[in-house]
Short mmCIF file of C-alpha atoms in Angstrom, two decimals:
data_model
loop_
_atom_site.label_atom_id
_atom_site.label_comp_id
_atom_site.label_asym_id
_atom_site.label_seq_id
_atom_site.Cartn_x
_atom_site.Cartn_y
_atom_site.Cartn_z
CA UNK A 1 156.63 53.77 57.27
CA UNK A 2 154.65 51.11 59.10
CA UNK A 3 153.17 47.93 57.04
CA UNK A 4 151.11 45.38 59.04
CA UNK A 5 152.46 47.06 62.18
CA UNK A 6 155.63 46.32 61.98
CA UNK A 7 158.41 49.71 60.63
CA UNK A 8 159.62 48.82 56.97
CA UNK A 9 162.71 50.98 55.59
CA UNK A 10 162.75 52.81 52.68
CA UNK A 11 164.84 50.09 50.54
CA UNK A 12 161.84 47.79 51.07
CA UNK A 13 159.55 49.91 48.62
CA UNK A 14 162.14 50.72 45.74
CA UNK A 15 164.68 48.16 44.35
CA UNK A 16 167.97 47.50 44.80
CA UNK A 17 169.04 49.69 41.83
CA UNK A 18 167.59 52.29 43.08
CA UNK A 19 168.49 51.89 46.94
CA UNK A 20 172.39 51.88 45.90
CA UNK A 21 172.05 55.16 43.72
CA UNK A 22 170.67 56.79 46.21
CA UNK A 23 173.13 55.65 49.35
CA UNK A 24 175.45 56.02 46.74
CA UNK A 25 176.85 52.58 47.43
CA UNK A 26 178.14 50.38 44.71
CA UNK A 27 178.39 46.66 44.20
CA UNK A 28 181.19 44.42 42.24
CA UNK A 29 181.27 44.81 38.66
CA UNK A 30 180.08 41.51 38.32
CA UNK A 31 177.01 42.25 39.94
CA UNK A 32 174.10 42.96 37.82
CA UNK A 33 170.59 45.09 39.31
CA UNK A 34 168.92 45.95 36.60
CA UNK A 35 168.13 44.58 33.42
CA UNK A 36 170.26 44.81 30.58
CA UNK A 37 167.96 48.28 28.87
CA UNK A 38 168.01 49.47 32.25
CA UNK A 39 171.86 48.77 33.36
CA UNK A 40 173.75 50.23 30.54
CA UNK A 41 173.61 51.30 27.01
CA UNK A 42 173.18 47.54 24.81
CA UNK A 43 175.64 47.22 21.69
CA UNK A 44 174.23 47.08 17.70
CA UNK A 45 174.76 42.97 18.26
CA UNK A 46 172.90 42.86 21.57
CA UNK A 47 169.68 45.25 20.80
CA UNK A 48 169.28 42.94 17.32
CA UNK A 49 169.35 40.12 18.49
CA UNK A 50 167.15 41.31 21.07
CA UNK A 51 164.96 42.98 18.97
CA UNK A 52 164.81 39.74 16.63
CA UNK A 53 163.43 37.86 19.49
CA UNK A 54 160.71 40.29 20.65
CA UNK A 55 159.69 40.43 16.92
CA UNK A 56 159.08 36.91 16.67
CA UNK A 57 157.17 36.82 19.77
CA UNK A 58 155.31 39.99 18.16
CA UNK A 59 153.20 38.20 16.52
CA UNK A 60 150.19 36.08 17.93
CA UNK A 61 150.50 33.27 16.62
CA UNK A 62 154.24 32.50 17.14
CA UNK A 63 153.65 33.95 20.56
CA UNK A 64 150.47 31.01 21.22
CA UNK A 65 152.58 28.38 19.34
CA UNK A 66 155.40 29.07 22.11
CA UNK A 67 153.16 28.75 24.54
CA UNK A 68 151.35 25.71 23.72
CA UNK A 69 155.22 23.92 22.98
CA UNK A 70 156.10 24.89 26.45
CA UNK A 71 153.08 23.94 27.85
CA UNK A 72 152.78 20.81 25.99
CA UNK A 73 153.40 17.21 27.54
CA UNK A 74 156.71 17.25 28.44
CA UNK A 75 157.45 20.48 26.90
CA UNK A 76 157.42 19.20 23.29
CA UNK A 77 155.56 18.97 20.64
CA UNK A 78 155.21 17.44 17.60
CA UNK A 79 153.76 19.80 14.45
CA UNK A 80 151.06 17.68 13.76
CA UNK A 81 149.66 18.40 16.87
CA UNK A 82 150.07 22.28 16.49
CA UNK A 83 148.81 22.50 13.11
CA UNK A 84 145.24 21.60 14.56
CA UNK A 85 144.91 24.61 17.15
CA UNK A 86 144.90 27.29 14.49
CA UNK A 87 143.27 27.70 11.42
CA UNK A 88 146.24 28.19 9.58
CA UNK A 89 147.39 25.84 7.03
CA UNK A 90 150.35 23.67 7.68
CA UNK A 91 152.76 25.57 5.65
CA UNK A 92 151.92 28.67 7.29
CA UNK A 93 152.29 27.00 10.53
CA UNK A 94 155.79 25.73 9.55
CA UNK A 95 156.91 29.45 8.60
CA UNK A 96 156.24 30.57 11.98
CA UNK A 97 157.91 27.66 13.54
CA UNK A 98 160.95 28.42 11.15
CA UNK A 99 160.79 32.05 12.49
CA UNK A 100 160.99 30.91 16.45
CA UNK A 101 163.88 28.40 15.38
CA UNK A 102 165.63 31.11 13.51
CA UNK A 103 165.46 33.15 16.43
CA UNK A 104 166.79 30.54 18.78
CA UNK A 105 163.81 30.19 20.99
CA UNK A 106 162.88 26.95 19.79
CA UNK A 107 164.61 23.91 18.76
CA UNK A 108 163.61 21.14 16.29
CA UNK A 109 163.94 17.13 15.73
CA UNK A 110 163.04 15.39 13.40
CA UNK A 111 161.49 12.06 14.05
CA UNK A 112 160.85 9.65 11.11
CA UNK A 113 158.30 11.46 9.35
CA UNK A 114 157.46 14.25 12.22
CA UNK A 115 159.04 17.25 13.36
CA UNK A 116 159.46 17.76 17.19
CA UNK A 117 159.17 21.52 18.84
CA UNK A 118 161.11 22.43 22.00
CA UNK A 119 161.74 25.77 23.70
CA UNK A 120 165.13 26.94 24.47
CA UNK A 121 164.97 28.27 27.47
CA UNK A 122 168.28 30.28 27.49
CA UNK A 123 166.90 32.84 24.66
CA UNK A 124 163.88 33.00 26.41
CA UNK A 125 165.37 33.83 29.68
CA UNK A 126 167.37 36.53 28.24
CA UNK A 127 163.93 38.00 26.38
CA UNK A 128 162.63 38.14 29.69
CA UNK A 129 165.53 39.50 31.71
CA UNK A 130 166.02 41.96 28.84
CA UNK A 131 163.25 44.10 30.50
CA UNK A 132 162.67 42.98 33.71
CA UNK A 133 164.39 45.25 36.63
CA UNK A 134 166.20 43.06 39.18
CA UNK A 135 167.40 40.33 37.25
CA UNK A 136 170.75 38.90 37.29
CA UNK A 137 171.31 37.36 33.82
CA UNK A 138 173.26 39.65 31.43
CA UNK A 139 172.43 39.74 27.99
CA UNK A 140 175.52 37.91 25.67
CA UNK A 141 176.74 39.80 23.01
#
């Protein structure tokens, strides 16, 4: 197969998974091609705590509060300032933030009278690896 002129080989168009199934060679055990789902049967602890994390990112407005923490000023922010991008009351607010910190993916501090929002970027990392083909991280039990 020719792209831009030049002859690609067959491993170029599938992934690396794939390309040692099918030349039946085999890495290291250490060495990880395909995410977690993909790789290998996960354990009762692994798919829920998994399934934990993708349920609190489920919903839309957990899922935009993540996103505006992480996109915030440098990549905190403070609940007074979340409270005003929905039109949610503050309590309702603070239940989903209490969901995302339950589930790891954020972390809190509190500051006098104000609570501060970070993301964890570990459990969030492993939410996205969980699916994604390719990656290296393995999901902890």
């Amino acid at each position: 197969m020719f792209i831009n002129g030049a002859p690609q080989s067959l491993p170029f168009h599938i992934d690396g998974c794939q390309h040692r199934r099918m030349s039946n060679q085999s890495g290291s055990a250490e060495e990880l091609c395909c995410s977690p789902v993909l790789r290998e049967p996960l354990s009762a602890e692994q798919s829920e705590a998994l399934a934990r994390m993708f349920k609190a990112v489920a919903d839309p407005v957990r899922l935009r509060l993540l996103s505006l923490i992480a996109s915030h000023v440098d990549g905190e922010a403070c609940v007074c300032e979340l409270v005003g991008a929905f039109e949610l009351s503050q309590p309702t607010i603070s239940h989903h933030l209490k969901v995302l910190r339950d589930t790891g993916l954020v972390t809190a501090e509190r500051r006098g009278t104000w609570v501060y929002y970070r993301v964890s970027p570990e459990p969030l990392a492993r939410l996205a690896s969980a699916l994604t083909p390719g990656e290296l991280a393995p999901v902890p039990a």
